[in-house]
Short mmCIF file of C-alpha atoms in Angstrom, two decimals:
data_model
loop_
_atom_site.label_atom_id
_atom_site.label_comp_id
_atom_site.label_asym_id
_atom_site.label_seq_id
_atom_site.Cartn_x
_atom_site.Cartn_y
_atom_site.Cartn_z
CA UNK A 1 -3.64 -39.39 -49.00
CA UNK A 2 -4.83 -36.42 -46.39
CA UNK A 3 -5.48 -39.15 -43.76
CA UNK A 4 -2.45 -40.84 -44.45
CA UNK A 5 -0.24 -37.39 -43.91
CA UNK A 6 -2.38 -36.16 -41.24
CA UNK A 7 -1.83 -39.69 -39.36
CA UNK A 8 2.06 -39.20 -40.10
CA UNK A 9 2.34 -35.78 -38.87
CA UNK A 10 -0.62 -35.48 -36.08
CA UNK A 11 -1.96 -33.19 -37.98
CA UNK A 12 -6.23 -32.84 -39.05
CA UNK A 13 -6.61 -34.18 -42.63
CA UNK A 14 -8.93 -31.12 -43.17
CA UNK A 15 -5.67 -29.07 -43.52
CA UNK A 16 -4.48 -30.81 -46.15
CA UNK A 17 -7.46 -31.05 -48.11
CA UNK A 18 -7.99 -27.01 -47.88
CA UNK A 19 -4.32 -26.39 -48.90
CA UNK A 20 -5.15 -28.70 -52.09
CA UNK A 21 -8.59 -27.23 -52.55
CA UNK A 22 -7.05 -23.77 -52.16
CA UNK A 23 -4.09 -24.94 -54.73
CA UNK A 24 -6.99 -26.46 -57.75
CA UNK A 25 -8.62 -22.93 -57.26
CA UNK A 26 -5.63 -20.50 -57.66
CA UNK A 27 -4.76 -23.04 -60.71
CA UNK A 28 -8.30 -22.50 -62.07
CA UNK A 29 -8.05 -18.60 -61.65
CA UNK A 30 -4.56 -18.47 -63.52
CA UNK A 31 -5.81 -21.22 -66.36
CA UNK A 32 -8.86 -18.67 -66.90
CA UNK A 33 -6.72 -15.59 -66.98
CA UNK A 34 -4.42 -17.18 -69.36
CA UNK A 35 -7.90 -18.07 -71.60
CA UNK A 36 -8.98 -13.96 -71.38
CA UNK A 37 -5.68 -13.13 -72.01
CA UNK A 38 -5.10 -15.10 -74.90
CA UNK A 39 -8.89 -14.45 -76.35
CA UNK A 40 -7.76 -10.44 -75.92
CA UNK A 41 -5.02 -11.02 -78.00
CA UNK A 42 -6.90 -12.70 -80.62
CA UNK A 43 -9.13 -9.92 -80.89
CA UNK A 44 -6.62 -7.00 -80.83
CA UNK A 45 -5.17 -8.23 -84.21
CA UNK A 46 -8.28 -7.59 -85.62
CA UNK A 47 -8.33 -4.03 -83.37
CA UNK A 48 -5.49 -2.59 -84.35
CA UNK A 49 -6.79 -2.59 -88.09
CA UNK A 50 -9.24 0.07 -87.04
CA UNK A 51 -7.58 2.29 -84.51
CA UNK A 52 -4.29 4.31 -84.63
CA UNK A 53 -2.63 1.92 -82.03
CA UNK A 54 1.07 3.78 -82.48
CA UNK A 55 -0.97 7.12 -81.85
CA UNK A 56 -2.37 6.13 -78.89
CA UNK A 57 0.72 3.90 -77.16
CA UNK A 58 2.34 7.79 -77.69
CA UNK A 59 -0.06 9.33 -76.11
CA UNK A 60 -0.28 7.45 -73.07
CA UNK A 61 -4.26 6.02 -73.70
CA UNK A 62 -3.35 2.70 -74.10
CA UNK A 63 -1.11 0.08 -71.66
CA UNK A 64 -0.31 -2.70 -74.39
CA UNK A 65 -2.08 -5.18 -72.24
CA UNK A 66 -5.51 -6.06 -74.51
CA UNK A 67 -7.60 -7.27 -71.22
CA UNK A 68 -6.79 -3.42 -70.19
CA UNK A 69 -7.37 -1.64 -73.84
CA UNK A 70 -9.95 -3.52 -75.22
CA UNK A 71 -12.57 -1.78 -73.03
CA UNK A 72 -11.10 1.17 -73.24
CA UNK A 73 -11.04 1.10 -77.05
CA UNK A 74 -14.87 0.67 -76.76
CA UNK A 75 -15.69 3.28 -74.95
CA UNK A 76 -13.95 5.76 -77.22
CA UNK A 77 -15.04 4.49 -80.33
CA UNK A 78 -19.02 4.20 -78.24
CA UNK A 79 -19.52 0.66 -79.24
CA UNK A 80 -20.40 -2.47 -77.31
CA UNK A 81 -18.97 -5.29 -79.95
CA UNK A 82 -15.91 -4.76 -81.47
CA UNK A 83 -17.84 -6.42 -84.76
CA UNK A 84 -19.57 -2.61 -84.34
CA UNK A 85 -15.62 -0.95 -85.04
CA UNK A 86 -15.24 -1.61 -88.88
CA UNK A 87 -18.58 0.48 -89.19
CA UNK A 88 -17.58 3.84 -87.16
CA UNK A 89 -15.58 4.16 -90.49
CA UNK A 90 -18.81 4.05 -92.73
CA UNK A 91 -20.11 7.16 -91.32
CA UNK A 92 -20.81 9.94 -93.70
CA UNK A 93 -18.94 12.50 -91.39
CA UNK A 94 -16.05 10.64 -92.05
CA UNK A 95 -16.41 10.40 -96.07
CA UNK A 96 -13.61 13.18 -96.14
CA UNK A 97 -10.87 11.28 -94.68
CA UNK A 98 -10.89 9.37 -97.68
CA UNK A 99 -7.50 8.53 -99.08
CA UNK A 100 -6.28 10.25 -102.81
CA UNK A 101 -3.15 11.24 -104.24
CA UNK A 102 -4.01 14.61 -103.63
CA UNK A 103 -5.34 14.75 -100.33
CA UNK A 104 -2.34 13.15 -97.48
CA UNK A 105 -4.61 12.00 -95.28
CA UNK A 106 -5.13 9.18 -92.84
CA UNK A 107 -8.59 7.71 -92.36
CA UNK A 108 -7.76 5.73 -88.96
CA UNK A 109 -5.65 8.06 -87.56
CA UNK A 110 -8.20 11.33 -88.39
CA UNK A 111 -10.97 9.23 -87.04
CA UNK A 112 -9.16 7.87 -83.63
CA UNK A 113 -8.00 11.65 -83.15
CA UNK A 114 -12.18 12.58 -83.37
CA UNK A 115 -13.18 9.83 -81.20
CA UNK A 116 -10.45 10.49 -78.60
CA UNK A 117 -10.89 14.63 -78.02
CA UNK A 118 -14.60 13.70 -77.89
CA UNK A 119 -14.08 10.97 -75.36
CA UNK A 120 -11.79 12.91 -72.96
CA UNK A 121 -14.39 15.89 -73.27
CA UNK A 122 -16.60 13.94 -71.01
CA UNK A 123 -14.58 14.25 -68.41
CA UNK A 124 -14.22 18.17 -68.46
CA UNK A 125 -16.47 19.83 -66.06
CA UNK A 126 -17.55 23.44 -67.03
CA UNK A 127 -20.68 25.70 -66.07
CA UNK A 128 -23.51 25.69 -68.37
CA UNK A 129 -23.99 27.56 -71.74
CA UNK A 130 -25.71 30.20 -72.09
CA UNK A 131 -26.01 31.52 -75.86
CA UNK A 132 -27.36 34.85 -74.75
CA UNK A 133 -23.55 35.72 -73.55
CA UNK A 134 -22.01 35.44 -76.77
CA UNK A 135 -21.13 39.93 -76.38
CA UNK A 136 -19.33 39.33 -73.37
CA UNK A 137 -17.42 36.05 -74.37
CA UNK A 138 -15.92 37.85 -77.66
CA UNK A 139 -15.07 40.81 -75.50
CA UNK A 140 -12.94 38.33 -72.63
CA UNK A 141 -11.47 36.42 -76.20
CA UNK A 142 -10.03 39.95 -77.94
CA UNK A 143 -8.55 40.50 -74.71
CA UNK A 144 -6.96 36.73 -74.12
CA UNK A 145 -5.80 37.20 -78.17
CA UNK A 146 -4.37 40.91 -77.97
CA UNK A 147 -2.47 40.39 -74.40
CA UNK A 148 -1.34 36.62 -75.90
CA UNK A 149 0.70 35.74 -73.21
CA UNK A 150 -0.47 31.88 -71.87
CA UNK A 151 -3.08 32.37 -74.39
CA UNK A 152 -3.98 28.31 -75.03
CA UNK A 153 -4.60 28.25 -71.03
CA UNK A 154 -6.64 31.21 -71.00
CA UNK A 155 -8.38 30.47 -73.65
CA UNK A 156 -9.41 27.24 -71.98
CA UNK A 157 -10.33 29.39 -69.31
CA UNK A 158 -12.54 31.46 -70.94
CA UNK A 159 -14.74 29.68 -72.81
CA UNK A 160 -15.22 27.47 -69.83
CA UNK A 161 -16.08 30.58 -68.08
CA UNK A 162 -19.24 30.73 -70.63
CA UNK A 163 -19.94 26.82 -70.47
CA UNK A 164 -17.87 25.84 -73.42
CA UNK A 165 -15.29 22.72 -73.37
CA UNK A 166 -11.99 23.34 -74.96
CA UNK A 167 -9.37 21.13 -75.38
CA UNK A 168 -6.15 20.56 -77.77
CA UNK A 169 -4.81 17.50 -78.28
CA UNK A 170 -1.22 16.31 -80.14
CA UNK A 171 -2.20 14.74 -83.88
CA UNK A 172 -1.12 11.64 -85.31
CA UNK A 173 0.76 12.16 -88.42
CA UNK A 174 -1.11 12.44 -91.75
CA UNK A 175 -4.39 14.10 -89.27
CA UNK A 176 -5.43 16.97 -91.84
CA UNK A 177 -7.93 18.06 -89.41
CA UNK A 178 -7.73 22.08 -87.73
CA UNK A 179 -10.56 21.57 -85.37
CA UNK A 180 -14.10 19.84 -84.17
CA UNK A 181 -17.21 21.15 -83.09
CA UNK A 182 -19.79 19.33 -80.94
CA UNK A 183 -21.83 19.00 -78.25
CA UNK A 184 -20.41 17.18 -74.93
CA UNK A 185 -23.00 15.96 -72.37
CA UNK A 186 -25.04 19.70 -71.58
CA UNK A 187 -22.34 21.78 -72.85
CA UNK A 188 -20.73 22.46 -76.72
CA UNK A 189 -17.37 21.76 -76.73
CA UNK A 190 -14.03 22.46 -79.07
CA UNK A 191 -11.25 20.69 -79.67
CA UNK A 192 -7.83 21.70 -81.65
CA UNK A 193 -4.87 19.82 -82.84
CA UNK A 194 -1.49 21.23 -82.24
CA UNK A 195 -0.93 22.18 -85.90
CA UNK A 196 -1.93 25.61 -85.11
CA UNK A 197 1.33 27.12 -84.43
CA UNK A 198 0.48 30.65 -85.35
CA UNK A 199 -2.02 33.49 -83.28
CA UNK A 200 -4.13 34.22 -86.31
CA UNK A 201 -4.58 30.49 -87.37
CA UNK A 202 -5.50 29.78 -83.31
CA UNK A 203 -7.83 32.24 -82.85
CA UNK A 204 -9.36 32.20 -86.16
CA UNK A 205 -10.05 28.78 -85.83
CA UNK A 206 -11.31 29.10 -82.16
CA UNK A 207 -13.56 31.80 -83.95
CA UNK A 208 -14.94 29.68 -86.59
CA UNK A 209 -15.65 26.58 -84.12
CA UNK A 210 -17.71 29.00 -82.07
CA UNK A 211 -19.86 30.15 -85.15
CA UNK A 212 -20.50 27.07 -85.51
CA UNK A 213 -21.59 26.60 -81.91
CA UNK A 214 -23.96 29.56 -82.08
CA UNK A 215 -25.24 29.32 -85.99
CA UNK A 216 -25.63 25.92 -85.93
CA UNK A 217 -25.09 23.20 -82.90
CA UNK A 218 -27.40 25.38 -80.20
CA UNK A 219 -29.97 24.29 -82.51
CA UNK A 220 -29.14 20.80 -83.39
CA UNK A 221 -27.35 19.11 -80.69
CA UNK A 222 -26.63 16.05 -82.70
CA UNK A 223 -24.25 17.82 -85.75
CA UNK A 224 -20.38 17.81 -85.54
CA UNK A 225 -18.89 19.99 -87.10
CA UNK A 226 -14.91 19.26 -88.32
CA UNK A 227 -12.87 21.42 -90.15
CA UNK A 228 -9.96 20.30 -92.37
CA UNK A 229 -6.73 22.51 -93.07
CA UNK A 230 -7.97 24.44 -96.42
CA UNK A 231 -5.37 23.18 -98.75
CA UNK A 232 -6.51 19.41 -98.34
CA UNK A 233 -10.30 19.88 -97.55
CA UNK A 234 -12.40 18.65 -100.35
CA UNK A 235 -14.06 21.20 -102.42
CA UNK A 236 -17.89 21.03 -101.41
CA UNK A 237 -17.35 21.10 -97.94
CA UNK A 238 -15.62 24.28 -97.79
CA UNK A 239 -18.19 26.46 -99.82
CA UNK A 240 -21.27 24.53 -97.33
CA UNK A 241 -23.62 26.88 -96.22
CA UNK A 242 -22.08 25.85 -92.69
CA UNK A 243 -18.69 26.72 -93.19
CA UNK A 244 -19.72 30.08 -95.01
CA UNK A 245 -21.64 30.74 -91.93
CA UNK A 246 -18.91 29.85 -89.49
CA UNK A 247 -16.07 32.09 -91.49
CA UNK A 248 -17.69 34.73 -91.96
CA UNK A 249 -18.80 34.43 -88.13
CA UNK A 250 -14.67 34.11 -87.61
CA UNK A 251 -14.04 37.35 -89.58
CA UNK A 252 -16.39 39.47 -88.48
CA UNK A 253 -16.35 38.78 -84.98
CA UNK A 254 -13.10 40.61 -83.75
CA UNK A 255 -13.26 42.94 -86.92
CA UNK A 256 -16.60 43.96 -88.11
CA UNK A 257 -16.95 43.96 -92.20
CA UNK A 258 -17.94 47.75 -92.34
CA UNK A 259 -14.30 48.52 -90.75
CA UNK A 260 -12.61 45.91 -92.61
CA UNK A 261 -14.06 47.50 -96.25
CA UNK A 262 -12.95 50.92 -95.21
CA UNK A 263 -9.40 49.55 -94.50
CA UNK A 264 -8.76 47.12 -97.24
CA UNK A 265 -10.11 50.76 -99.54
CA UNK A 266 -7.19 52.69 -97.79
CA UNK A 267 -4.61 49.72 -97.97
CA UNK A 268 -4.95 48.11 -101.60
CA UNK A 269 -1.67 46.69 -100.84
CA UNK A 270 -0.01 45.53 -98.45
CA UNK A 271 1.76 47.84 -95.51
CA UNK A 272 2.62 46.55 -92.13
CA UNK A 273 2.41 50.38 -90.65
CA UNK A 274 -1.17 50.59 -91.62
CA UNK A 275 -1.73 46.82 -89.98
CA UNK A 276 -0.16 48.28 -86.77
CA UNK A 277 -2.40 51.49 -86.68
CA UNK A 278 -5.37 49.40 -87.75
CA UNK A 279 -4.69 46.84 -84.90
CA UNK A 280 -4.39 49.39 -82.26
CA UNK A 281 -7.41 51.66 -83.83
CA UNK A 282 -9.79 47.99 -83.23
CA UNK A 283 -7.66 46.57 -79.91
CA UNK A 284 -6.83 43.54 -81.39
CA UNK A 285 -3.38 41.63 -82.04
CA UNK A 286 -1.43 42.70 -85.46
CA UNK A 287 -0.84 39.59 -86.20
CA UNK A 288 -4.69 39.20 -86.50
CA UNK A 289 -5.43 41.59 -88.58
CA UNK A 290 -2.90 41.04 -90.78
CA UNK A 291 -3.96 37.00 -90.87
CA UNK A 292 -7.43 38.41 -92.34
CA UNK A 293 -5.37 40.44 -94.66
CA UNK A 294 -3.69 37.25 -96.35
CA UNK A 295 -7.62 35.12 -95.86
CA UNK A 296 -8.98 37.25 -97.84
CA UNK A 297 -6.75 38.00 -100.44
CA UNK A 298 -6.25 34.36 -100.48
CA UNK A 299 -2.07 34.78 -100.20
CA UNK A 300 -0.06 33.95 -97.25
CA UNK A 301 3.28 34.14 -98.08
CA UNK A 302 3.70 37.95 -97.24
CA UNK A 303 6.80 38.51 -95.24
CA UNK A 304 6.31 40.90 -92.53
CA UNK A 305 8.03 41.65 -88.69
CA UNK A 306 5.04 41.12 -86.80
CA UNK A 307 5.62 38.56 -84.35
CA UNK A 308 2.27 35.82 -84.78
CA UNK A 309 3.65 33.19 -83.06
CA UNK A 310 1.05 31.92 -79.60
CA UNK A 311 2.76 32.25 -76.42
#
């Protein structure tokens, strides 16, 4: 048929025999994407079973395309089959997601918010750690929490200052989870959900993440640490020898316990003045002190005028 045409039109056959060769090819190439394409979405029914797929359409981490987020699902989850993504959920850090009619949680979306703040912590660049400058990090923190103006930013900055990631990422609904713990390539690293509204939740829990940084994860790199919102944590995690550790490493830090006796001696009741004076007397934010105030008298519905929100 190429001779014939090339005969017609004076033209070499050769022509015609590339355009068709060319034609076949680019039919091939679309045939195969159409196979991938179709395969993807085979496998991203069985996905979506084991990820928090509305979650991450919101946040911008997925495209809808499978050939795209399949990959990308792997690498945040760390696995090379998907047949590996049913089993992230077996792990025994995860046993307190479980569902209950007490506890409102979601198991896939509390385990795709841990696997993605971990994932996008590799990408964070900070100098290294150094667990020796633990004195002069607390002193830069009281100041970033008592001036709190910008305070989420310069907290970042901060503890990047000393080597430490920090990032805080949006929850998925039903996410009882305050904050995480762990160690990110050569560095430790933090991560928050936006729950914390309030200065003395943010900075205690910044506090407590960092005891367990230097009580625990400087000397096991392999732990993660994540802490649950009090009222739906499950009872033996919260009286661990970790999370002791790490809150009374959170208390003490920014108010020593010595101080603290002596005031809560002098105030066996509540009285904003007194939080005021003691706030200024220790150069730390009122609404601080008085969040120890309602930790450790286990009540937090005392109505007061100081201002605690983060800004």
């Amino acid at each position: 048929l190429a001779l014939v045409i090339s005969k017609a039109l004076e033209m070499d056959a050769i022509l015609w025999l590339n355009l068709q060769s060319n034609f076949e090819l680019d039919l091939a190439k679309i045939n195969e994407k159409n196979s991938i394409r179709l395969s993807a979405i085979g496998q991203w029914q069985m996905i979506k079973l084991f990820i928090a797929e509305k979650y991450y359409k919101k946040m911008g981490v997925i495209t809808g395309n499978p050939v795209n987020d399949i990959p990308f699902i792997k690498k945040v989850f760390g696995i090379v089959h998907l047949e590996e993504l049913p089993e992230v959920y077996n792990q025994p850090l995860y046993a307190r997601f479980k569902k209950s009619d007490k506890l409102n949680i979601d198991k896939i979306n509390s385990v795709s918010w841990v696997k993605l703040i971990k994932y996008q912590a590799t990408s964070i660049a900070v100098r290294s750690f150094n667990a020796n400058e633990l004195p002069l990090l607390i002193a830069d923190l009281r100041k970033t929490f008592t001036k709190n103006k910008n305070t989420i930013e310069e907290t970042k900055e901060v503890l990047a200052k000393y080597g430490i990631k920090f990032l805080v990422l949006t929850h998925p609904e039903k996410c009882a989870i305050d904050g995480i713990s762990f160690w990110s390539g050569e560095n430790p690293a933090i991560g928050l959900t936006t729950k914390l509204k309030r200065l003395d939740n943010f900075a205690f829990t910044v506090l407590h993440e960092l005891g367990h940084i230097f009580l625990h994860l400087t000397n096991n790199k392999s732990l993660e640490f994540i802490d649950m919102d009090k009222e739906q944590d499950n009872a033996s995690y919260k009286i661990s020898k970790e999370e002791i550790e790490a809150n009374e490493f959170s208390k003490n830090t920014l108010i020593d316990q010595k101080s603290w006796n002596q005031f809560e001696i002098n105030n066996p009741i509540f009285n904003e003045a007194s939080i005021k004076q003691f706030a200024g007397k220790t150069s730390i934010h009122p609404a601080i002190v008085q969040g120890r105030y309602c930790f450790e008298k286990d009540f937090f519905k005392i109505k007061s005028t100081i201002d605690k929100v983060i800004y």
